[in-house]
Amino acid sequence: MFLLISVETPRELRHLELLMEKSCVSSTFGSGTGTQVSLESGPEEQTQTIKLQAFQPLAVTLRLPDNVIFWEEPQLVHWSSSLMQWRLDGFLDVQYDEEEKTMSFKTIVFGSFAFVQDKYVNLPFQSWELHPVNANTVVFTLITANIDLEFEIKDSFVRLTKPQDKQQLLSVLGNWYLPWQLIKALKQVGLNVFPEEDAVKYVSIKPKIEETELALYQNMAVTSSSISYGWSKWNCTSGRDKIILRAVEHSMDDPRVNKEQWSLLMVTNRRVLKLKMKEDADLFSEEYMENLPYHGTIYHLMAKINTDEADANISDGFNYNLIDTVYQMISATKIISYC
């Protein structure tokens, strides 16, 4: 019998040789289900395989942290100090108990263990919307396959307001953060909806031209105090050089938006067009409104379409802190390329 004791602040770590009796399963060890033993040709892997065959492994049970969301069965890894990398090999009879949130396994590998999961399990997104509440507040909703999120953006700060039924998110829910602080806090609890540069290698998408996408985020942020924006199903099939999204003027007196009121916009690196078609059309068409032939940005196009009230909210009431915070959130999630 072995007893493992957790040491909070060890004074010094020492390597001790573990001597155990030889196992009688040297030739068949690791052939059962749940095995994570690698038989690679590297010297460390060969040594581990020989040890696994020669000695009786130690049975270990680890509990998953309660403050982290695991969207799927996590993988068990250990740190190799000689290779300076996390390794999947060296484990036998790995058993995951989802209800008890424990991982049981056998091993003779000692050191640092960790649970890992797909970094981009919540990508691509299913839909998103950006709605103004007043001149200083915008609501950003993001729908993924696993969770529906709602962010409230006010001046320089942002907070997560939904969902409210996830125990792991209670430490973050409702607290005001700077954008980078909220991003860090969400990642620490296992909620990552912020694709990095390498995400395109692991998520099946067709990314848009970066310059066009970033310019669009800037224009959306500038007009976010008066214009609602939303995802379009036509965006993912329009090619890298065209971005399709919905937009509508948002009235503070009547915040309800009928789907028939939404305009469908096509954005390229040269111009922005208001299309004749609606979101629920059966076929995509690039036919645009003849009375709105050319505008360089969404800002200028919406200025032509908007009422005087909306134009006044945008041009006379610039809230630069709000604009910057909205830009940081929508550019960090990259909603145009990943939805």
XYZ file of C-alpha atoms in Angstrom:
339
model
C 0.000 0.000 0.000
C 1.221 3.494 -0.824
C 0.190 6.776 0.767
C 0.522 10.009 -1.219
C 0.697 13.187 0.844
C 0.245 16.654 -0.672
C 3.031 19.011 0.460
C 2.061 22.667 0.199
C 5.482 24.341 0.491
C 8.280 21.760 0.307
C 11.675 23.028 1.366
C 13.510 20.871 -1.121
C 12.567 18.250 -3.706
C 14.724 15.132 -3.933
C 14.658 12.256 -6.413
C 14.242 8.887 -4.664
C 14.543 5.536 -6.378
C 11.348 3.513 -6.203
C 12.006 -0.226 -5.876
C 9.078 -2.569 -6.405
C 8.682 -6.224 -7.196
C 8.663 -7.293 -10.815
C 5.291 -7.720 -12.424
C 4.248 -10.964 -14.046
C 2.667 -9.068 -16.942
C 5.830 -7.894 -18.642
C 4.805 -8.985 -22.129
C 1.157 -7.934 -22.071
C 1.356 -4.848 -19.892
C -0.407 -1.886 -21.479
C -2.591 -3.818 -23.903
C -5.889 -3.116 -22.166
C -8.334 -0.261 -22.644
C -7.462 3.145 -21.248
C -3.736 2.619 -21.911
C -1.639 5.677 -22.714
C 1.801 4.041 -23.101
C 3.860 5.161 -26.079
C 6.362 2.779 -27.684
C 8.340 5.441 -29.514
C 11.988 4.909 -30.256
C 13.341 7.733 -28.114
C 15.649 6.764 -25.232
C 13.339 8.108 -22.543
C 10.304 6.284 -23.975
C 12.279 3.017 -24.213
C 13.397 3.382 -20.612
C 9.827 4.029 -19.465
C 8.549 1.005 -21.385
C 11.187 -1.254 -19.822
C 10.337 0.064 -16.371
C 6.632 -0.414 -16.970
C 7.273 -3.991 -17.975
C 9.652 -4.667 -15.098
C 7.920 -3.100 -12.095
C 4.486 -3.020 -10.592
C 3.006 0.434 -11.314
C 1.495 2.715 -8.717
C -2.285 3.308 -8.770
C -3.167 7.002 -8.553
C -6.481 8.885 -8.420
C -6.575 12.627 -9.046
C -9.550 14.935 -8.663
C -10.265 17.554 -11.316
C -10.380 21.147 -10.032
C -13.907 22.371 -9.252
C -13.264 25.882 -10.589
C -12.405 24.842 -14.169
C -14.870 23.873 -16.925
C -14.025 20.655 -18.752
C -16.038 20.504 -21.972
C -14.964 16.962 -22.770
C -12.999 14.125 -21.200
C -9.579 15.628 -20.410
C -6.305 14.000 -21.353
C -3.724 13.159 -18.710
C -0.154 14.360 -19.248
C 3.085 14.492 -17.299
C 6.051 16.829 -17.567
C 9.305 15.458 -18.986
C 12.168 17.447 -17.511
C 14.686 15.920 -19.941
C 12.638 16.715 -23.067
C 11.151 19.912 -21.612
C 7.643 19.058 -22.817
C 4.360 17.572 -21.679
C 3.977 13.858 -22.497
C 0.926 11.639 -23.012
C 2.778 8.360 -22.502
C 3.611 6.539 -19.273
C 0.047 5.848 -18.102
C -1.968 2.627 -17.913
C -5.633 1.822 -17.307
C -6.731 5.440 -17.397
C -10.314 5.739 -16.135
C -12.312 8.973 -16.124
C -15.296 9.357 -13.770
C -17.288 12.322 -15.074
C -19.764 12.318 -12.188
C -17.115 12.227 -9.459
C -14.721 14.378 -11.499
C -11.779 12.049 -10.930
C -9.107 10.455 -13.106
C -7.623 7.109 -12.045
C -4.552 5.543 -13.629
C -1.437 3.443 -13.044
C 2.092 4.691 -13.581
C 5.702 4.599 -12.409
C 6.279 8.128 -13.759
C 6.604 10.727 -11.031
C 6.623 14.505 -11.282
C 4.082 17.088 -12.425
C 0.747 15.856 -13.793
C -1.856 17.923 -15.589
C -5.242 17.672 -17.276
C -5.474 19.088 -20.795
C -8.363 19.652 -23.204
C -8.901 21.086 -26.676
C -8.003 24.776 -26.508
C -10.499 25.726 -29.209
C -13.368 23.407 -28.327
C -15.788 26.378 -28.453
C -14.806 27.392 -31.984
C -16.161 28.165 -34.504
C -19.030 30.246 -33.124
C -22.641 29.684 -34.111
C -23.806 33.300 -34.014
C -23.156 36.701 -32.448
C -24.859 40.075 -32.023
C -23.834 43.543 -30.861
C -26.578 45.815 -29.469
C -26.395 49.320 -27.986
C -28.256 49.917 -24.725
C -27.470 53.609 -24.420
C -24.705 55.994 -25.470
C -22.285 54.427 -22.982
C -23.318 50.751 -22.917
C -23.288 47.928 -25.479
C -24.331 44.272 -25.086
C -22.273 41.644 -26.930
C -23.752 38.139 -27.233
C -21.770 35.134 -28.410
C -23.300 31.719 -29.090
C -21.070 28.627 -29.213
C -21.854 24.919 -29.504
C -21.339 24.499 -25.745
C -22.382 27.755 -24.114
C -24.254 31.034 -24.701
C -22.372 34.104 -23.486
C -23.467 37.674 -22.886
C -21.066 40.534 -22.169
C -22.013 44.026 -21.040
C -19.582 46.701 -22.188
C -19.644 50.066 -20.439
C -17.050 52.769 -21.036
C -13.629 51.162 -20.408
C -14.946 48.060 -18.680
C -16.696 44.816 -19.555
C -18.383 42.101 -17.528
C -19.845 38.665 -18.143
C -23.603 38.658 -17.418
C -24.655 35.240 -18.804
C -24.792 32.325 -18.264
C -25.684 32.329 -14.597
C -25.967 28.571 -14.123
C -22.290 27.636 -14.461
C -20.730 27.103 -11.039
C -17.208 27.557 -12.414
C -18.055 31.051 -13.723
C -19.412 32.487 -10.477
C -16.034 33.984 -9.565
C -16.081 35.973 -12.829
C -19.798 36.619 -13.346
C -20.912 40.206 -12.858
C -17.470 41.613 -12.052
C -16.209 44.564 -14.080
C -12.850 44.075 -15.797
C -10.652 45.703 -18.352
C -10.874 43.572 -21.526
C -7.494 41.892 -21.089
C -8.310 41.104 -17.460
C -11.618 39.436 -18.382
C -9.956 37.432 -21.157
C -7.349 36.166 -18.687
C -9.971 35.356 -16.026
C -12.126 33.364 -18.477
C -9.186 31.372 -19.790
C -8.199 30.464 -16.220
C -11.601 28.815 -15.652
C -11.431 26.909 -18.951
C -13.567 29.226 -21.092
C -11.561 30.222 -24.153
C -13.410 32.047 -26.949
C -10.402 34.107 -27.996
C -8.617 32.539 -30.995
C -4.904 33.210 -31.314
C -2.820 33.294 -34.486
C -2.433 29.514 -34.634
C -6.159 28.805 -34.203
C -6.730 28.643 -37.955
C -4.597 25.467 -38.003
C -6.932 23.697 -35.595
C -10.370 25.150 -36.442
C -12.079 24.454 -39.755
C -12.721 27.966 -41.114
C -11.893 30.155 -44.084
C -10.425 33.299 -42.503
C -11.142 36.699 -44.001
C -8.469 39.125 -45.175
C -7.046 40.491 -41.938
C -6.825 44.150 -43.001
C -10.468 44.188 -44.096
C -11.595 42.428 -40.929
C -9.739 44.769 -38.557
C -10.994 47.849 -40.408
C -14.542 46.526 -40.058
C -14.094 46.020 -36.302
C -12.988 49.644 -36.010
C -16.061 50.905 -37.850
C -18.382 48.650 -35.855
C -16.908 49.970 -32.619
C -17.270 53.608 -33.692
C -20.957 53.134 -34.598
C -21.835 50.668 -31.815
C -23.671 53.284 -29.728
C -26.437 53.537 -32.370
C -26.196 50.522 -34.708
C -26.936 46.868 -33.956
C -24.816 44.307 -35.791
C -25.315 40.590 -36.200
C -24.021 37.402 -37.741
C -25.081 36.333 -41.236
C -25.279 32.746 -42.464
C -23.883 33.927 -45.827
C -20.571 35.098 -44.372
C -18.811 31.715 -44.229
C -19.532 30.979 -47.925
C -18.734 34.413 -49.357
C -14.968 33.890 -49.764
C -11.972 35.468 -48.044
C -12.357 38.862 -49.710
C -16.037 39.466 -48.830
C -17.632 39.880 -45.410
C -21.395 39.605 -44.996
C -23.145 40.848 -41.852
C -26.465 42.295 -40.708
C -26.981 45.839 -39.445
C -29.896 47.981 -38.286
C -30.341 51.331 -36.583
C -31.132 50.819 -32.902
C -33.761 53.115 -31.414
C -33.379 53.878 -27.714
C -37.122 54.544 -27.493
C -38.068 51.180 -29.037
C -35.239 48.634 -28.544
C -37.165 45.811 -30.227
C -35.785 44.885 -33.641
C -37.866 43.026 -36.211
C -35.891 40.666 -38.423
C -37.338 42.419 -41.478
C -35.651 45.637 -40.396
C -32.152 44.198 -40.645
C -30.082 45.235 -43.675
C -27.593 42.846 -45.206
C -24.222 44.462 -45.870
C -21.297 43.271 -47.973
C -17.870 44.571 -46.986
C -14.727 44.386 -49.128
C -11.374 46.107 -48.896
C -12.663 48.755 -51.335
C -16.260 49.480 -50.392
C -19.372 48.607 -48.402
C -22.684 47.815 -50.129
C -26.236 47.409 -48.876
C -27.607 44.319 -50.576
C -31.160 43.966 -51.882
C -31.548 40.462 -50.465
C -32.551 39.543 -46.911
C -30.957 37.068 -44.532
C -33.631 34.412 -45.085
C -33.267 34.383 -48.897
C -32.793 30.995 -50.563
C -29.911 32.097 -52.791
C -27.122 34.602 -52.304
C -27.030 37.629 -54.608
C -24.603 40.548 -54.748
C -27.245 42.897 -56.174
C -27.091 46.116 -54.191
C -29.284 49.155 -53.682
C -28.727 51.492 -56.637
C -29.290 54.605 -54.551
C -26.343 53.588 -52.345
C -23.699 52.744 -54.959
C -20.455 53.475 -53.176
C -19.290 54.007 -49.611
C -15.798 53.285 -48.359
C -16.755 52.175 -44.834
C -19.750 51.087 -42.778
C -19.496 54.389 -40.918
C -20.190 56.370 -44.100
C -22.838 53.956 -45.385
C -24.824 53.979 -42.144
C -24.530 57.773 -41.971
C -26.405 57.842 -45.273
C -29.099 55.426 -44.049
C -29.469 56.516 -40.429
C -31.939 58.967 -38.987
C -30.701 62.300 -37.681
C -30.997 60.961 -34.119
C -28.650 58.054 -34.805
C -26.159 60.274 -36.620
C -26.167 62.680 -33.674
C -25.488 59.820 -31.247
C -22.511 58.699 -33.305
C -20.904 62.012 -34.340
C -21.749 64.211 -31.349
C -21.454 61.684 -28.554
C -18.197 59.859 -29.211
C -17.312 57.809 -26.161
C -13.725 56.907 -26.927
C -13.429 54.537 -23.972
C -16.489 52.590 -25.114
C -15.240 52.485 -28.714
C -11.882 51.094 -27.628
C -13.435 48.469 -25.313
C -15.897 47.278 -27.975
C -13.049 47.038 -30.484
C -10.905 45.017 -28.083
C -13.691 42.508 -27.400
C -14.827 41.892 -30.990
C -11.266 41.807 -32.339
C -10.192 39.398 -29.565
C -13.021 36.987 -30.426
C -12.519 37.475 -34.205
C -16.226 36.971 -34.769
C -16.051 37.724 -38.497
C -13.620 34.922 -39.352
C -14.777 32.422 -36.729
C -18.537 32.591 -37.285
